[in-house]
PDB file of C-alpha atoms and ligand atoms in Angstrom:
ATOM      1  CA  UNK A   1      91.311  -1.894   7.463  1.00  0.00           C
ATOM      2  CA  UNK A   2      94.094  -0.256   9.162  1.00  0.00           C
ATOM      3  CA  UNK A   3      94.377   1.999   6.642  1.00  0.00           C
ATOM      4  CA  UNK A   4      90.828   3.111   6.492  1.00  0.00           C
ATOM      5  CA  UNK A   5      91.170   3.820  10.841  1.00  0.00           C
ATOM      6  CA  UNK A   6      94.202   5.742   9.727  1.00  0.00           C
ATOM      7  CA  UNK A   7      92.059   7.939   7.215  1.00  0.00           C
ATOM      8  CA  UNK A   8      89.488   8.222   9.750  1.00  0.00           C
ATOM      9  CA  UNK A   9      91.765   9.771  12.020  1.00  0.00           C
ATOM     10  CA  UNK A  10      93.398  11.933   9.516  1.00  0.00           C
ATOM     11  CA  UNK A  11      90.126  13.524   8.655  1.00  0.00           C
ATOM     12  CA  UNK A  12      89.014  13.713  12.474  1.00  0.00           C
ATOM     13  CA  UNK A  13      92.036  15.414  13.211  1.00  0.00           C
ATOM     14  CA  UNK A  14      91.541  17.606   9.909  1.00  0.00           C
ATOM     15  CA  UNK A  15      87.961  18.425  11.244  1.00  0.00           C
ATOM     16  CA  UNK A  16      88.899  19.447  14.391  1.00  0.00           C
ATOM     17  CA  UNK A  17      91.838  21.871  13.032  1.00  0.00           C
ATOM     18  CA  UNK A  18      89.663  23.702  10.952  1.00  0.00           C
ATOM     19  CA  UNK A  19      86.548  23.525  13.451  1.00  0.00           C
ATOM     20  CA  UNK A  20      89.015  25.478  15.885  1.00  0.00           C
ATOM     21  CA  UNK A  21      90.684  27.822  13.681  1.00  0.00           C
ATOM     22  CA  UNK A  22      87.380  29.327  12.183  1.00  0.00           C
ATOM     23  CA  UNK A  23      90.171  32.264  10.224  1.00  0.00           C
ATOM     24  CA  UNK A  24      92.389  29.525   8.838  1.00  0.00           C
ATOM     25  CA  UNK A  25      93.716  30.416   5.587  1.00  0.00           C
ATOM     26  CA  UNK A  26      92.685  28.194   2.438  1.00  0.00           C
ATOM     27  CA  UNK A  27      95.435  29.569   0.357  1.00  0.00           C
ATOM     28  CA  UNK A  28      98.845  30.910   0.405  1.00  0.00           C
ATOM     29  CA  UNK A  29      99.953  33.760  -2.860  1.00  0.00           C
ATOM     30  CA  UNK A  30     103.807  34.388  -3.442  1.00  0.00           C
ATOM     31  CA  UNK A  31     103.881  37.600  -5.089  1.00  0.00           C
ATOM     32  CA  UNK A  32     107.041  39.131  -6.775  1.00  0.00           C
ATOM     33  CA  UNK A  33     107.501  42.391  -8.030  1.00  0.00           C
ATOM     34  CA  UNK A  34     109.642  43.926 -10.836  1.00  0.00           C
ATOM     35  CA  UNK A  35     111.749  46.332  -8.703  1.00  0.00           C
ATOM     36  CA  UNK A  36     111.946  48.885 -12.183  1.00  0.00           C
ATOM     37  CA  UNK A  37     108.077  49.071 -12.393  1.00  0.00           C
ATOM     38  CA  UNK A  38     107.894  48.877  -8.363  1.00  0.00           C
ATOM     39  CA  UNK A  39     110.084  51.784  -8.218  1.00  0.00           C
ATOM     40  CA  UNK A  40     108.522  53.784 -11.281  1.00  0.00           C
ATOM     41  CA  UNK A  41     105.340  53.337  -9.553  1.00  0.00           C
ATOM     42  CA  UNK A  42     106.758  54.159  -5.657  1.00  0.00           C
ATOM     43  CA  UNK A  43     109.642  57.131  -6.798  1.00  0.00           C
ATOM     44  CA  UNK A  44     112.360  54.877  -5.927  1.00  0.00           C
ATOM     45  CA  UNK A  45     114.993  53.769  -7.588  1.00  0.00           C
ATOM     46  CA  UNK A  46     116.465  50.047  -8.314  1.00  0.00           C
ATOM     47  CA  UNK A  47     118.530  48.772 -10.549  1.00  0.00           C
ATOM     48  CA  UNK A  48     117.797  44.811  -9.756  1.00  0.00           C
ATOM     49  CA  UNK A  49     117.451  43.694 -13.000  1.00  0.00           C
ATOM     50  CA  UNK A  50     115.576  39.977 -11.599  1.00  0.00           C
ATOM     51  CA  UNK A  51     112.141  39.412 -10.268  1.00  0.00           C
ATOM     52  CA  UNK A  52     111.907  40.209  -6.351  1.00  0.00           C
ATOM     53  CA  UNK A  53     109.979  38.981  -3.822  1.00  0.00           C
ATOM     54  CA  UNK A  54     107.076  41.330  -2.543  1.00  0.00           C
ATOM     55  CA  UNK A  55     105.733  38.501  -0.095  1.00  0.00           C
ATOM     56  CA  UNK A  56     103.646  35.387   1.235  1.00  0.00           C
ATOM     57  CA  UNK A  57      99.910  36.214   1.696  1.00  0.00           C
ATOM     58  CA  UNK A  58      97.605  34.172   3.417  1.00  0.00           C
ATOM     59  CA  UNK A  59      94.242  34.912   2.005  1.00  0.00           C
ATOM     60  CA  UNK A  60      92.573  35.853   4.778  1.00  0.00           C
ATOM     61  CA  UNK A  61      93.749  37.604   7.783  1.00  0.00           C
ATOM     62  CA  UNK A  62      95.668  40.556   8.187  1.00  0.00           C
ATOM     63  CA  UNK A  63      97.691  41.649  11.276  1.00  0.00           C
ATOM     64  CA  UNK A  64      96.463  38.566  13.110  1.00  0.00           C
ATOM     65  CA  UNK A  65      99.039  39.412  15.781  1.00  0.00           C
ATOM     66  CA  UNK A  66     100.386  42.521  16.453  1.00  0.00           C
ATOM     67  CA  UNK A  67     102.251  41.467  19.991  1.00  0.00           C
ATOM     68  CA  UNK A  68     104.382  38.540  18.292  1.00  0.00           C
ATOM     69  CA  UNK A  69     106.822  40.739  17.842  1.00  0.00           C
ATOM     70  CA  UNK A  70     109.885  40.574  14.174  1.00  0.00           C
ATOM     71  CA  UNK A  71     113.116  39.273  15.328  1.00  0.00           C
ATOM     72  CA  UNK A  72     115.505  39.328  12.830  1.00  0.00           C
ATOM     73  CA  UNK A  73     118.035  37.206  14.927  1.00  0.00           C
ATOM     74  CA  UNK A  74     115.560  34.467  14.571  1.00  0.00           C
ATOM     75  CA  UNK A  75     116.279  34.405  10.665  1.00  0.00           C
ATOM     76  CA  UNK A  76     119.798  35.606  10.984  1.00  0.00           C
ATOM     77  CA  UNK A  77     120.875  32.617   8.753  1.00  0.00           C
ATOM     78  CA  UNK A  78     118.418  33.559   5.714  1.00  0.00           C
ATOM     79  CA  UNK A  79     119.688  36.837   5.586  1.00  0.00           C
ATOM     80  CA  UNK A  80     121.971  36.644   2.760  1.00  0.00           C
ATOM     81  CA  UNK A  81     118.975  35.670   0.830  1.00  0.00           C
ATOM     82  CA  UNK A  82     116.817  37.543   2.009  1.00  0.00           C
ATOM     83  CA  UNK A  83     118.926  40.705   0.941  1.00  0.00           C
ATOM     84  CA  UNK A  84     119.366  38.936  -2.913  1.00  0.00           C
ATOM     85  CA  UNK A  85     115.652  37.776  -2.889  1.00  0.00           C
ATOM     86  CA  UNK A  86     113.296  40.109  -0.792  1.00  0.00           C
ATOM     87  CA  UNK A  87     115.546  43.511  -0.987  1.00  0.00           C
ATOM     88  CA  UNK A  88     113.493  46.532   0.769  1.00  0.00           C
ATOM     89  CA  UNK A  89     113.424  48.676  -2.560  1.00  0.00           C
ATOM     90  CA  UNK A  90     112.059  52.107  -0.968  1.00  0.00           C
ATOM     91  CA  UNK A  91     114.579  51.516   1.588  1.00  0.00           C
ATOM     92  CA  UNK A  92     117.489  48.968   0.610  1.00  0.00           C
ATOM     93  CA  UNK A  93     119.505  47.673   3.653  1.00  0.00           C
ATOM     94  CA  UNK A  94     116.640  48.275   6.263  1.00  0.00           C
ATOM     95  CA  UNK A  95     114.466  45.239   7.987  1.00  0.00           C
ATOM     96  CA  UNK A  96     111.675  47.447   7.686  1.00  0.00           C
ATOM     97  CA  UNK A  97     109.944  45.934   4.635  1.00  0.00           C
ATOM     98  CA  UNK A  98     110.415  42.455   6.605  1.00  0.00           C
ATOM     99  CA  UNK A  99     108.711  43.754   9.898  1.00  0.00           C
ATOM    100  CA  UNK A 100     105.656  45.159   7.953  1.00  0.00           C
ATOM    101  CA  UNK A 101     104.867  41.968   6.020  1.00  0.00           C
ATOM    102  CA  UNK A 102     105.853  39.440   9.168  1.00  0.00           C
ATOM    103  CA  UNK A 103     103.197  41.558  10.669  1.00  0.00           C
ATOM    104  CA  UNK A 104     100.559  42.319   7.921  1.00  0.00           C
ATOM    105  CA  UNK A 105     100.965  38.584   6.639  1.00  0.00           C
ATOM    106  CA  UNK A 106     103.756  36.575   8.696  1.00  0.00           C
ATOM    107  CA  UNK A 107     101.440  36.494  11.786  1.00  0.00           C
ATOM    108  CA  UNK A 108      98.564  35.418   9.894  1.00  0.00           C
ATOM    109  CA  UNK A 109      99.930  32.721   8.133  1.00  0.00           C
ATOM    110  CA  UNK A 110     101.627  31.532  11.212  1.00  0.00           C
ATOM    111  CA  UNK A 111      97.787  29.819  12.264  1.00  0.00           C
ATOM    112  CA  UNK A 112      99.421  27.132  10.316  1.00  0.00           C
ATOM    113  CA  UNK A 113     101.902  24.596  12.010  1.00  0.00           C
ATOM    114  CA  UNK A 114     103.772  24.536   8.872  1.00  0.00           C
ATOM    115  CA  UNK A 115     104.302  28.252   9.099  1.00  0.00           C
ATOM    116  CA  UNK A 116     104.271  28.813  13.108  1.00  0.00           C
ATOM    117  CA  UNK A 117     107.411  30.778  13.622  1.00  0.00           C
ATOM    118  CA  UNK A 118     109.448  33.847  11.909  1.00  0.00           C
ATOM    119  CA  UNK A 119     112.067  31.225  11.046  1.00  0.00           C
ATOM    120  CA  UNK A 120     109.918  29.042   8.659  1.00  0.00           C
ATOM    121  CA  UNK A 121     107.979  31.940   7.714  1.00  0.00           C
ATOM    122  CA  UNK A 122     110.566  33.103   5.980  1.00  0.00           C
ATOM    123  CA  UNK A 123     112.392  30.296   4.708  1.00  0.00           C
ATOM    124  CA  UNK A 124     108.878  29.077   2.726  1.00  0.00           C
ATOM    125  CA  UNK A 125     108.578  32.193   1.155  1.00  0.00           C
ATOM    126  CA  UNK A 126     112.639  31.573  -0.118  1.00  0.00           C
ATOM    127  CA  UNK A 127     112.112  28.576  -0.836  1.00  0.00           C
ATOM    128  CA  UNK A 128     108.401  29.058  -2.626  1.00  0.00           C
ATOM    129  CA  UNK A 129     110.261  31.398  -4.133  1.00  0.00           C
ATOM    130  CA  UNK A 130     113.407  29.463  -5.602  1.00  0.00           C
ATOM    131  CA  UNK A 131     111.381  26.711  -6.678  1.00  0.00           C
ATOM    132  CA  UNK A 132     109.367  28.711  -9.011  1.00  0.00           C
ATOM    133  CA  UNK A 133     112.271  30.507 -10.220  1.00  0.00           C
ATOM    134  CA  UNK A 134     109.806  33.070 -12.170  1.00  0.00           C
ATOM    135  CA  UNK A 135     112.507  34.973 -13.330  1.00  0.00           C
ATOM    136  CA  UNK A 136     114.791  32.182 -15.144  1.00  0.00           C
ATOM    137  CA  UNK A 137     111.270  30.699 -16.527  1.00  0.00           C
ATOM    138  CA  UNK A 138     110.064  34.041 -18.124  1.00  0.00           C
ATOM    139  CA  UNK A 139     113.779  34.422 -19.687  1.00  0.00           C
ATOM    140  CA  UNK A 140     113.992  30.667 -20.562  1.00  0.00           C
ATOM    141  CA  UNK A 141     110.617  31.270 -22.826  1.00  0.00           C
ATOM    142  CA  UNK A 142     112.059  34.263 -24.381  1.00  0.00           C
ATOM    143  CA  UNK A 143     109.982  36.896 -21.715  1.00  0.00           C
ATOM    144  CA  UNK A 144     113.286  39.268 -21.083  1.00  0.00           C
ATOM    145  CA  UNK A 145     112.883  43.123 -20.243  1.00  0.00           C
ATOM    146  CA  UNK A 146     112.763  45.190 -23.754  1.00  0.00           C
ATOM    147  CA  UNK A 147     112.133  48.177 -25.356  1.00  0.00           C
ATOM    148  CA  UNK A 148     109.211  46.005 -27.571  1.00  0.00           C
ATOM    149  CA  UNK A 149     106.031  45.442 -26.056  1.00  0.00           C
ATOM    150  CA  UNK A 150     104.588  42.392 -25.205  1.00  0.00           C
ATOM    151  CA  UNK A 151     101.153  41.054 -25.794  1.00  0.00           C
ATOM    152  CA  UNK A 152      99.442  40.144 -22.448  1.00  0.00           C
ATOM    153  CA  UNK A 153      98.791  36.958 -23.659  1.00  0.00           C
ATOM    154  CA  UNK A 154     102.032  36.145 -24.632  1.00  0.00           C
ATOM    155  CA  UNK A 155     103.289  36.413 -21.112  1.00  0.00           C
ATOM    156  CA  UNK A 156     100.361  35.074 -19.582  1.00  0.00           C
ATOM    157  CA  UNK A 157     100.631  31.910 -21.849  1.00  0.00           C
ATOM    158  CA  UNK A 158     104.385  31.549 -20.843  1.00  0.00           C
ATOM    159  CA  UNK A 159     103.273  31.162 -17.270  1.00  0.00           C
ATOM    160  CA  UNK A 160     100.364  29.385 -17.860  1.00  0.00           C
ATOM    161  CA  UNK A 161     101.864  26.695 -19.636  1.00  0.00           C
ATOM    162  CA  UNK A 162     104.916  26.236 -17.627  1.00  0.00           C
ATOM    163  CA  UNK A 163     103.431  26.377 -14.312  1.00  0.00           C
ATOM    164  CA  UNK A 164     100.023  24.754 -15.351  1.00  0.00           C
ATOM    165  CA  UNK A 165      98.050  26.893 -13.166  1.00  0.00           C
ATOM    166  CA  UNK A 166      96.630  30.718 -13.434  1.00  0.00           C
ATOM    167  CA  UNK A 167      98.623  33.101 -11.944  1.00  0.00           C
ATOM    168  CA  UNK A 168      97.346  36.953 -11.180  1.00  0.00           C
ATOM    169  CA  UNK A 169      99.227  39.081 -13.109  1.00  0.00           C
ATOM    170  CA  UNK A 170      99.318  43.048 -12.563  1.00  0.00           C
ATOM    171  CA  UNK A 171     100.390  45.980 -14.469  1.00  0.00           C
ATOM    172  CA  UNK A 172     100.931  50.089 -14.073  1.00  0.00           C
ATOM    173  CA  UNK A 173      98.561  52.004 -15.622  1.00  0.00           C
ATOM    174  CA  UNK A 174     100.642  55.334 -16.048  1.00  0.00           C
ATOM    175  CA  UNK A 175      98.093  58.017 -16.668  1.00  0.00           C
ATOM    176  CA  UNK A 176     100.421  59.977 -19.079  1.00  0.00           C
ATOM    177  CA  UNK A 177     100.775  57.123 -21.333  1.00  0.00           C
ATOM    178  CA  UNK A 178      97.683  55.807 -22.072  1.00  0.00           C
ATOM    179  CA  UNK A 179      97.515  52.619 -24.556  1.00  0.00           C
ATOM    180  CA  UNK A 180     100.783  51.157 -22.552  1.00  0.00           C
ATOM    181  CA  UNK A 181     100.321  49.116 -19.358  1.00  0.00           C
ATOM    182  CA  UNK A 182     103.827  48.124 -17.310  1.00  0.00           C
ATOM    183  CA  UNK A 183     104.182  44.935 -16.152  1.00  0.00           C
ATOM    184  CA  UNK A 184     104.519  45.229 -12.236  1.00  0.00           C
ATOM    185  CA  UNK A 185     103.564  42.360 -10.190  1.00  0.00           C
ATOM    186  CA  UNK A 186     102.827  38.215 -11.312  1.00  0.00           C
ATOM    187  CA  UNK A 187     101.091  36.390  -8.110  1.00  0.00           C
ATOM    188  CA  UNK A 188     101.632  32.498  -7.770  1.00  0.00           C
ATOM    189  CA  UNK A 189      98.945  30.607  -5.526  1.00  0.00           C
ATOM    190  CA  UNK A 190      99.780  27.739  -3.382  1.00  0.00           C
ATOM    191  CA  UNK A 191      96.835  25.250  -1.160  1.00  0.00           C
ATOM    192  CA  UNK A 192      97.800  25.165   2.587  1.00  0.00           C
ATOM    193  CA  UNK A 193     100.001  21.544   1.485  1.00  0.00           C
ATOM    194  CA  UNK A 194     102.193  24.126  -1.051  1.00  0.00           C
ATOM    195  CA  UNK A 195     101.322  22.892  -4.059  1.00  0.00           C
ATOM    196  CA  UNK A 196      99.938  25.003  -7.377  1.00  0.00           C
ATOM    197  CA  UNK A 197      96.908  26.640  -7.358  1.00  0.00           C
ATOM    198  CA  UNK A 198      94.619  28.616  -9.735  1.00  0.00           C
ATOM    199  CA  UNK A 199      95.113  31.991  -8.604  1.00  0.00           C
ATOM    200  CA  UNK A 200      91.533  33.048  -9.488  1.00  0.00           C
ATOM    201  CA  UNK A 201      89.838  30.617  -6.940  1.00  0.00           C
ATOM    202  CA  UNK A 202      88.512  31.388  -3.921  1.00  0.00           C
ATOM    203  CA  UNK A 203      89.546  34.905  -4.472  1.00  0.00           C
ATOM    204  CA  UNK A 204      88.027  36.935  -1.359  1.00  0.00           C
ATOM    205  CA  UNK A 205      86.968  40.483  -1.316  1.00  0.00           C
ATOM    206  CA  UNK A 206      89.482  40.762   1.257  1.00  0.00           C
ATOM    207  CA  UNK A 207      92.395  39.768  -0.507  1.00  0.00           C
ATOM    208  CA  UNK A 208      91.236  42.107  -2.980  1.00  0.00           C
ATOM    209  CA  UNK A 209      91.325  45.114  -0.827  1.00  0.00           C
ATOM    210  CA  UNK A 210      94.699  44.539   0.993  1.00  0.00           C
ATOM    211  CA  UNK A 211      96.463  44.905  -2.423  1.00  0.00           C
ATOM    212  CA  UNK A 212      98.950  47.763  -0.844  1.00  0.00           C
ATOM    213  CA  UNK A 213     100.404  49.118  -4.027  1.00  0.00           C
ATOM    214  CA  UNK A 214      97.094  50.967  -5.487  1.00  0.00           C
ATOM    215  CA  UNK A 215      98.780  51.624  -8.546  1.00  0.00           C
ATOM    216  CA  UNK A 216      98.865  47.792  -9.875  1.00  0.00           C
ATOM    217  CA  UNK A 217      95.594  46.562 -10.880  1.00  0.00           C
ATOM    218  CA  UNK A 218      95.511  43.187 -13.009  1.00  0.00           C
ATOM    219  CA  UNK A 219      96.095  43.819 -16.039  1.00  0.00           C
ATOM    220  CA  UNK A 220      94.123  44.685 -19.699  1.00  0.00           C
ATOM    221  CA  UNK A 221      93.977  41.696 -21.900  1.00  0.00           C
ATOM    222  CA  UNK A 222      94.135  44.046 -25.078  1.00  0.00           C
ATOM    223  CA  UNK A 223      96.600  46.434 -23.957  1.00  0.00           C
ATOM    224  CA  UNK A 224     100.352  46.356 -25.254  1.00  0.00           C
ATOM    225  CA  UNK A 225     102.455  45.071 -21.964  1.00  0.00           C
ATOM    226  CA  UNK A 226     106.051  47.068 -21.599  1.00  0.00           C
ATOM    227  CA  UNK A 227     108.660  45.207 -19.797  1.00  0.00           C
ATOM    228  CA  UNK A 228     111.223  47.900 -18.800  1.00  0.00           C
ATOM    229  CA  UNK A 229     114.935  46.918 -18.894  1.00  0.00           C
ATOM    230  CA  UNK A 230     116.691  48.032 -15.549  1.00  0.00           C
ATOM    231  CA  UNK A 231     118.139  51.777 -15.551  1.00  0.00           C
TER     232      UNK A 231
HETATM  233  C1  LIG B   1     123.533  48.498  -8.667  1.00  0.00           C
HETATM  234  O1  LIG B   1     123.728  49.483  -7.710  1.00  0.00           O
HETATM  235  C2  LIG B   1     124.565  49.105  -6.638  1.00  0.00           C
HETATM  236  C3  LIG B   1     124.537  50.182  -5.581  1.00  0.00           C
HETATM  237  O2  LIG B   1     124.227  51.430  -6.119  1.00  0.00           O
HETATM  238  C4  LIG B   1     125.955  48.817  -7.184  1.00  0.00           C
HETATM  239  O3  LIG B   1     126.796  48.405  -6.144  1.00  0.00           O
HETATM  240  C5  LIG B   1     125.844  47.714  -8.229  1.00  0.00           C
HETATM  241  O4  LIG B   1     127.118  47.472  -8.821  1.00  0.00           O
HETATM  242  C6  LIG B   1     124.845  48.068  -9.282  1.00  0.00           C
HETATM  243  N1  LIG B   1     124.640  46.907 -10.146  1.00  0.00           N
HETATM  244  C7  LIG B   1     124.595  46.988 -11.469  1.00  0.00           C
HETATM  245  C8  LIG B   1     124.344  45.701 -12.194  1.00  0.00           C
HETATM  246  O5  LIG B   1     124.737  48.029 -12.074  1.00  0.00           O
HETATM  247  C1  LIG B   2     100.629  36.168  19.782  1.00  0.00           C
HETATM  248  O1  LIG B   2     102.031  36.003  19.792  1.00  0.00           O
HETATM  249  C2  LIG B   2     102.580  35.885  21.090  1.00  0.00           C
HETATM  250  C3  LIG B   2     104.093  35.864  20.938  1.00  0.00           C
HETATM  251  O2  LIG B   2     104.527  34.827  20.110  1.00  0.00           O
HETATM  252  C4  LIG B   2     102.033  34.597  21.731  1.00  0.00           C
HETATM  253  O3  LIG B   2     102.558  34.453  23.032  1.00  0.00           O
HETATM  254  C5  LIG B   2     100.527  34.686  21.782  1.00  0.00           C
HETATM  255  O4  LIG B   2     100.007  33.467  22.253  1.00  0.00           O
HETATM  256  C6  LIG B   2      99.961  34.965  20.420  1.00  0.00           C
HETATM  257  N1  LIG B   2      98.538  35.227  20.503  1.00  0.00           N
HETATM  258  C7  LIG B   2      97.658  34.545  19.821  1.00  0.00           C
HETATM  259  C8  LIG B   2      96.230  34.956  20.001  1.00  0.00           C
HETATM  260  O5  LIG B   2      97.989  33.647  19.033  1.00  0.00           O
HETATM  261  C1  LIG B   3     115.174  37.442  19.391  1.00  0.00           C
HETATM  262  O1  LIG B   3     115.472  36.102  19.126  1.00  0.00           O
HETATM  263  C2  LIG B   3     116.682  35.653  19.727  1.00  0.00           C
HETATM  264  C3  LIG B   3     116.967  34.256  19.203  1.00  0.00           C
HETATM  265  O2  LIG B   3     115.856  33.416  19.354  1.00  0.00           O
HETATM  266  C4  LIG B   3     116.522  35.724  21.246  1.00  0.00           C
HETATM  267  O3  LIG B   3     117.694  35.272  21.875  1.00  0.00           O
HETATM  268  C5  LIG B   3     116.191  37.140  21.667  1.00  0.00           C
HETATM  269  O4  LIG B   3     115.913  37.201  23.044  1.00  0.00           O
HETATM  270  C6  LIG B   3     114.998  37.672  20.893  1.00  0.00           C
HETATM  271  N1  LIG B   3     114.835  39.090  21.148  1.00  0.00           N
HETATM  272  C7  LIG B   3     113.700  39.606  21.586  1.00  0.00           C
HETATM  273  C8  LIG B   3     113.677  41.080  21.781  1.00  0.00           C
HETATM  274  O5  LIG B   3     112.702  38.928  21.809  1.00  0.00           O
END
């Protein structure tokens, strides 16, 4: 009996969370970038040879709060990490790349009490991050940057399998050299309680049309995949 109040409660109190946050995101995407296809794509140049952290999107919502101003004291203790993890590639040893997605995303994911400062913000997206470990997974199942190509399936399957859930995986299309696509981006979705999610649900045309980078689109099934090895 108490138990069943208990549930009653939970799901009032659920009810009346999402009855007053009528923008409250269903679903959070980590993506990471591969700073050598990043900076192909961008003119920059990188020679991180690991998976990087682009960000922590809600899916819906963009610059929900543009007077909440980024304080990087406030995450002064991540900052080590965030340097290693979430390096700004156009412009390495800059907060700017931080600012931009606090604002574009931080602010927006911040509607939930789980994510309701800068501080743990931040620290989910590390720790999101570290958990996955995309970058020790793909090498661990024989993914590593080469001069062969991969099929898309063989990289998708990695992930797939490992991870048990669909991730959103996007490539370069370089005009020049058509029947190659580079792998650039590999998005991992989490529900509002952080665990796995299909990517491909509830995918909104909004989340669609934030993608910043233009030049990644999710990549060809058929097409050979390059991986490229750091300069
Ligand atoms: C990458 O570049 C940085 C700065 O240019 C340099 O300090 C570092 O040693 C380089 N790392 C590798 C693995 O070449
Ligand atoms: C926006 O952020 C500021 C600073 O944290 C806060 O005082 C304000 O209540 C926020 N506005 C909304 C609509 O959440
Ligand atoms: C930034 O955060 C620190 C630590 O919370 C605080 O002391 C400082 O006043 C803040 N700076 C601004 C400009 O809000």
């Amino acid at each position: 009996m108490r138990f069943r109040l208990y549930l009653l409660l939970c799901l009032a109190a659920t009810l009346s969370s999402v009855m007053s946050r009528p923008h409250m995101w269903n679903k959070l995407i980590l993506t990471h970038h591969w700073p050598s296809t990043f900076c192909h794509v961008e003119h920059c140049h990188s020679n991180l040879s690991y998976w990087t952290l682009h960000g922590l999107w809600p899916d819906k919502g963009i610059n929900c709060n543009s007077s909440w101003h980024f304080n990087v004291t406030q995450i002064e203790d991540l900052l080590p990490d965030m340097k290693q993890s979430w390096p700004d590639l156009l412009h390495p040893s800059t907060t700017g790349f931080w600012k931009y997605e606090w604002y574009k995303h931080g602010t927006c994911a911040a509607e939930a009490s789980s994510l309701d400062n800068q501080h743990k913000y931040f620290s989910k997206a590390l720790e999101l991050y570290h958990k996955v470990d995309m970058d020790g997974i793909l090498r661990k199942f024989g993914i590593t940057p080469s001069e062969k190509y991969y099929s898309f399936s063989q990289i998708e399957g990695v992930i797939e399998n490992f991870y048990g859930i669909k991730p959103k995986i996007q490539c370069a299309h370089p005009s020049k050299n058509v029947g190659v696509q580079i792998l650039g981006q590999i998005e991992i979705c989490f529900n509002p309680d952080f665990t796995l999610l299909d990517c491909e649900k509830q995918l909104s045309k909004e989340s669609i049309s934030k993608v910043k980078v233009s030049e990644f689109s999710v990549c060809d099934h058929e097409t050979p995949v390059y991986y490229p090895p750091a300069p």
